[in-house]
Amino acid sequence: MIRFENVSKTFRGNGKQVEAVKEVSLHIKKGEIFGIIGYSGAGKSTLVRCINLLERPDRGRIWIGDTEITVLKGKSLRKQRRKIGMIFQQFHLFASRNVYENVAYPLKHQGLTGQEIKKRVEKLLNLVGLEDKASAYPSQLSGGQKQRVAIAGVMAMRPRCIVLDEPTAMLDPNGRKEVLEAVHQLNRQEKVTVVLITHYMEEVIDADHVYVMDEGHVVMEGTPGEIFSQVDMLKKYRLDVPQVTLLAHELKKSGVDIPDGILTTEELVNCLCQ
Ligand code: ADP
């Protein structure tokens, strides 16, 4: 679905230069959930902003499907960009429009009938768990609910892939959980490919594939199990390993016979009981 080949991006200004992304090659497969984790300043945002050329790389090539986006400009670039929906920390909602109107807004000039719009908006509100909030205004919603409205609004345009750049950074634990559940639900039901940047490692436990970035490089990649079993490497890259994974790691070091890469309390309890 999305391929990067040796992509690099350097920011220049005020006599300084920052190499934000260095020679990154990766492959995001259709229909899967990809987590990108890494310490602040590792280059995660710059990397995902290259996907639809919000940042143009200095070197390397990027494909969306069979189309090389790095050679496109103007109208053909705008057409490809519509395939990727971007969601950020801040929720870009219209304060004077209710939830239904916020999600329906991008569909206004798409040549759809009122009935088609209604069907699509209601389905999306259902998938993100906000069917009972259709007539509420943003000021009446929690942070997690606002972010779910923003996600439904992006999904209304039927992107093939959604890129979420720290979508839960401003939320409390409850809001974080709701947003992640909504994202997983959309991935399952709408088959949308998901790229999720986060610095909460727990949030990528259920991803299909995880990339770890450090100082502009992709330094680790694999399934969550493969990544989380390398506790010492994760610490080296200044990442906060989940408590339960740390505990399992320490138990293993002191001789308890349990496998690497324990990700949940349930898994640890099961292993210890066996
Ligand atoms: P992350 O998302 O992992 O926190 P970023 O991609 O935001 O990392 O930043 C990577 C590096 O690039 C940082 O050193 C940051 O200061 C720098 N950077 C990001 N955007 C710009 C910009 N527009 N101009 C100059 N430097 C930038």
Coordinates of C-alpha atoms and ligand atoms in Angstrom, one line a residue:
M1 CA 0.0 0.0 0.0
I2 CA 2.7 2.5 1.0
R3 CA 6.4 2.0 0.3
F4 CA 9.4 4.2 1.2
E5 CA 12.7 3.6 -0.4
N6 CA 15.8 5.3 1.2
V7 CA 13.8 8.4 2.2
S8 CA 15.7 11.3 3.8
K9 CA 14.6 14.7 4.9
T10 CA 16.8 17.5 6.3
F11 CA 15.5 20.8 7.6
R12 CA 17.7 23.8 6.9
G13 CA 17.5 27.3 8.4
N14 CA 19.3 29.9 10.5
G15 CA 22.6 28.4 9.5
K16 CA 21.6 25.1 11.1
Q17 CA 20.5 21.8 9.6
V18 CA 18.6 18.9 11.2
E19 CA 18.5 15.5 9.6
A20 CA 15.0 14.5 10.7
V21 CA 14.7 11.3 8.6
K22 CA 17.7 9.3 7.4
E23 CA 17.6 6.7 4.7
V24 CA 14.3 5.1 5.8
S25 CA 12.9 2.2 3.8
L26 CA 9.6 0.6 4.9
H27 CA 6.5 -1.1 3.6
I28 CA 3.0 -0.5 5.0
K29 CA 0.8 -3.3 4.0
K30 CA -2.9 -2.8 3.0
G31 CA -5.4 -3.4 5.8
E32 CA -2.9 -3.6 8.6
I33 CA -2.2 -1.5 11.6
F34 CA 1.3 0.0 11.8
G35 CA 2.6 1.5 15.0
I36 CA 5.5 4.0 14.9
I37 CA 7.1 4.6 18.2
G38 CA 10.2 6.5 19.3
Y39 CA 11.5 9.2 21.7
S40 CA 10.4 12.8 21.1
G41 CA 12.4 14.3 18.1
A42 CA 13.1 10.8 16.6
G43 CA 11.6 11.9 13.3
K44 CA 8.2 10.2 13.5
S45 CA 6.1 13.1 12.5
T46 CA 8.4 14.1 9.6
L47 CA 8.4 10.6 8.3
V48 CA 4.6 10.3 8.2
R49 CA 4.2 13.8 6.8
C50 CA 6.3 12.6 3.9
I51 CA 3.6 10.0 3.0
N52 CA 1.5 12.5 1.2
L53 CA 4.3 15.0 0.7
L54 CA 3.2 17.5 3.4
E55 CA 7.0 17.4 3.8
R56 CA 8.8 16.7 0.5
P57 CA 11.8 14.4 1.1
D58 CA 15.2 15.5 -0.2
R59 CA 16.1 12.0 -1.3
G60 CA 14.4 8.7 -1.8
R61 CA 11.1 7.6 -3.4
I62 CA 7.6 7.0 -2.0
W63 CA 4.8 5.0 -3.6
I64 CA 1.1 4.9 -2.7
G65 CA -0.1 1.7 -4.3
D66 CA 1.5 1.6 -7.8
T67 CA 1.8 5.4 -8.0
E68 CA 5.1 7.1 -7.2
I69 CA 4.0 10.1 -5.3
T70 CA 7.4 11.7 -5.0
V71 CA 7.3 12.7 -8.7
L72 CA 3.8 14.2 -8.6
K73 CA 2.7 17.9 -8.5
G74 CA -0.5 19.9 -8.7
K75 CA -3.7 18.1 -9.5
S76 CA -2.3 14.6 -9.7
L77 CA -0.7 15.1 -6.2
R78 CA -3.9 16.3 -4.7
K79 CA -5.7 13.3 -6.1
Q80 CA -3.2 10.9 -4.4
R81 CA -3.4 12.9 -1.2
R82 CA -7.1 12.2 -0.9
K83 CA -6.2 8.5 -0.4
I84 CA -4.5 9.3 2.9
G85 CA -6.4 10.8 5.9
M86 CA -4.4 12.7 8.5
I87 CA -5.4 13.0 12.1
F88 CA -3.4 15.1 14.6
Q89 CA -3.3 15.7 18.4
Q90 CA -5.6 18.7 18.1
F91 CA -9.2 18.2 17.0
H92 CA -10.1 20.3 14.1
L93 CA -13.9 20.6 14.6
F94 CA -16.3 23.4 13.8
A95 CA -17.6 24.7 17.1
S96 CA -20.8 26.0 15.6
R97 CA -21.7 22.7 13.9
N98 CA -23.0 19.6 15.8
V99 CA -21.4 16.2 15.6
Y100 CA -23.4 15.0 12.6
E101 CA -22.7 18.2 10.7
N102 CA -19.0 18.0 11.4
V103 CA -18.8 14.5 10.0
A104 CA -21.0 15.3 7.0
Y105 CA -19.3 18.6 6.1
P106 CA -16.5 17.2 3.9
L107 CA -19.1 15.3 1.9
K108 CA -21.0 18.4 0.9
H109 CA -19.5 18.8 -2.5
Q110 CA -19.0 15.2 -3.4
G111 CA -22.1 14.8 -5.5
L112 CA -23.9 12.5 -3.0
T113 CA -27.6 12.6 -2.2
G114 CA -28.8 13.6 1.3
Q115 CA -29.7 10.0 1.9
E116 CA -26.3 8.7 0.9
I117 CA -24.6 11.3 3.2
K118 CA -27.0 10.4 6.1
K119 CA -26.2 6.7 5.6
R120 CA -22.4 7.2 5.6
V121 CA -22.4 9.6 8.6
E122 CA -24.6 7.4 10.7
K123 CA -22.5 4.3 9.9
L124 CA -19.3 6.1 10.9
L125 CA -20.8 7.5 14.1
N126 CA -21.8 4.0 15.0
L127 CA -18.4 2.6 14.3
V128 CA -16.7 5.3 16.5
G129 CA -19.3 4.8 19.2
L130 CA -21.0 8.2 19.0
E131 CA -24.4 7.3 17.5
D132 CA -26.1 8.9 20.5
K133 CA -24.1 12.2 20.2
A134 CA -25.1 13.2 16.7
S135 CA -26.8 16.4 17.8
A136 CA -24.3 17.4 20.5
Y137 CA -21.9 20.3 19.9
P138 CA -18.1 20.0 20.3
S139 CA -18.2 22.0 23.6
Q140 CA -20.4 19.3 25.1
L141 CA -18.0 16.5 24.3
S142 CA -15.0 15.0 26.1
G143 CA -11.5 15.1 24.5
G144 CA -11.8 11.4 23.5
Q145 CA -15.3 12.1 21.9
K146 CA -14.0 15.1 20.0
Q147 CA -11.1 13.1 18.6
R148 CA -13.5 10.4 17.5
V149 CA -15.6 12.9 15.7
A150 CA -12.5 14.2 13.9
I151 CA -11.6 10.6 12.9
A152 CA -15.1 10.0 11.6
G153 CA -14.8 13.2 9.6
V154 CA -11.6 12.1 8.0
M155 CA -13.1 8.6 7.3
A156 CA -16.1 10.1 5.6
M157 CA -13.9 10.8 2.6
R158 CA -13.2 7.1 2.3
P159 CA -9.4 7.3 2.5
R160 CA -7.4 4.1 1.9
C161 CA -5.2 4.8 4.8
I162 CA -5.4 7.0 8.0
V163 CA -2.3 8.4 9.6
L164 CA -2.7 9.3 13.2
D165 CA 0.0 11.5 14.7
E166 CA -0.1 11.1 18.5
P167 CA -4.0 11.2 18.4
T168 CA -4.2 10.5 22.1
A169 CA -1.5 12.8 23.4
M170 CA -3.9 15.3 24.9
L171 CA -6.3 12.7 26.3
D172 CA -6.9 11.0 29.7
P173 CA -6.5 7.2 29.9
N174 CA -10.3 6.7 29.3
G175 CA -10.2 9.0 26.2
R176 CA -7.1 7.2 24.9
K177 CA -8.8 3.8 25.3
E178 CA -11.9 5.0 23.4
V179 CA -10.0 6.5 20.6
L180 CA -7.9 3.3 20.1
E181 CA -11.0 1.2 20.2
A182 CA -12.5 3.3 17.5
V183 CA -9.4 3.1 15.3
H184 CA -9.3 -0.7 15.6
Q185 CA -13.1 -0.9 14.9
L186 CA -12.6 1.2 11.7
N187 CA -9.7 -1.0 10.7
R188 CA -11.7 -4.2 11.1
Q189 CA -15.0 -3.0 9.6
E190 CA -13.9 -0.5 6.9
K191 CA -10.6 -2.3 6.2
V192 CA -8.7 1.0 6.4
T193 CA -4.9 0.8 6.7
V194 CA -3.7 2.5 9.9
V195 CA -0.4 4.2 10.7
L196 CA -0.3 5.2 14.3
I197 CA 2.4 7.4 15.9
T198 CA 2.5 7.2 19.6
H199 CA 4.9 7.5 22.5
Y200 CA 2.7 5.2 24.6
M201 CA 4.1 1.8 23.9
E202 CA 0.9 0.1 25.2
E203 CA -1.0 1.6 22.3
V204 CA 0.9 -0.5 19.7
I205 CA 0.5 -3.9 21.5
D206 CA -2.4 -4.8 19.1
A207 CA -0.7 -3.4 16.0
D208 CA 0.2 -5.8 13.2
H209 CA 3.7 -4.4 12.8
V210 CA 5.8 -1.9 14.8
Y211 CA 8.6 0.4 13.7
V212 CA 10.9 2.0 16.3
M213 CA 12.6 5.3 15.3
D214 CA 15.6 6.9 16.8
E215 CA 17.5 9.9 15.5
G216 CA 15.9 9.8 12.1
H217 CA 16.5 6.1 11.5
V218 CA 14.2 3.1 11.8
V219 CA 16.2 1.1 14.3
M220 CA 13.8 -1.8 15.0
E221 CA 10.9 -3.4 13.3
G222 CA 8.7 -6.4 13.8
T223 CA 5.6 -7.7 15.4
P224 CA 4.7 -6.2 18.9
G225 CA 5.9 -9.5 20.4
E226 CA 9.3 -9.4 18.6
I227 CA 9.8 -5.7 19.5
F228 CA 8.7 -6.0 23.2
S229 CA 10.9 -9.0 23.8
Q230 CA 14.0 -6.8 23.3
V231 CA 13.6 -4.8 26.5
D232 CA 17.3 -3.7 26.7
M233 CA 17.2 -2.3 23.2
L234 CA 14.0 -0.4 23.9
K235 CA 15.6 1.1 27.0
K236 CA 18.6 2.1 24.9
Y237 CA 16.2 4.0 22.6
R238 CA 14.7 5.7 25.7
L239 CA 11.3 4.1 25.4
D240 CA 9.1 3.3 28.4
V241 CA 8.5 -0.4 28.3
P242 CA 5.1 -1.5 29.7
Q243 CA 5.3 -2.5 33.4
V244 CA 4.1 -6.0 32.8
T245 CA 6.8 -6.6 30.1
L246 CA 9.4 -5.3 32.4
L247 CA 8.3 -7.5 35.2
A248 CA 8.3 -10.6 32.9
H249 CA 11.8 -9.6 31.7
E250 CA 13.1 -9.4 35.3
L251 CA 11.4 -12.7 36.3
K252 CA 13.0 -14.4 33.3
K253 CA 16.5 -12.9 34.1
S254 CA 16.2 -14.3 37.6
G255 CA 15.5 -17.8 36.3
V256 CA 11.7 -18.1 35.9
D257 CA 10.8 -20.1 32.8
I258 CA 8.7 -17.7 30.8
P259 CA 8.9 -16.6 27.1
D260 CA 10.0 -13.2 25.9
G261 CA 7.7 -10.5 24.7
I262 CA 4.9 -10.8 27.3
L263 CA 2.6 -7.9 26.5
T264 CA -0.4 -8.2 28.8
T265 CA -1.1 -9.0 32.5
E266 CA -3.3 -11.9 31.3
E267 CA -0.5 -13.4 29.3
L268 CA 1.9 -13.2 32.3
V269 CA -0.6 -14.7 34.7
N270 CA -1.3 -17.6 32.3
C271 CA 2.4 -18.3 31.9
L272 CA 3.1 -18.2 35.7
C273 CA 0.1 -20.5 36.4
Q274 CA 1.4 -23.0 33.9
Ligands
ADP1 P1 9.0 13.3 16.5 O1 7.7 13.3 15.7 O2 9.6 11.9 16.6 O3 8.9 14.0 17.8 P2 9.8 15.2 14.4 O4 9.7 14.6 13.1 O5 8.8 16.2 14.9 O6 10.1 14.1 15.6 O7 11.2 16.0 14.5 C1 12.5 15.4 14.1 C2 13.5 16.5 14.2 O8 13.3 17.4 13.1 C3 13.6 17.3 15.5 O9 14.9 17.6 15.8 C4 12.8 18.5 15.1 O10 13.2 19.6 15.9 C5 13.2 18.7 13.7 N1 12.1 19.4 12.9 C6 10.8 19.0 12.7 N2 10.1 19.9 11.9 C7 11.0 20.9 11.6 C8 10.9 22.1 10.9 N3 9.7 22.4 10.2 N4 12.0 22.9 10.8 C9 13.1 22.6 11.4 N5 13.3 21.4 12.1 C10 12.3 20.6 12.3

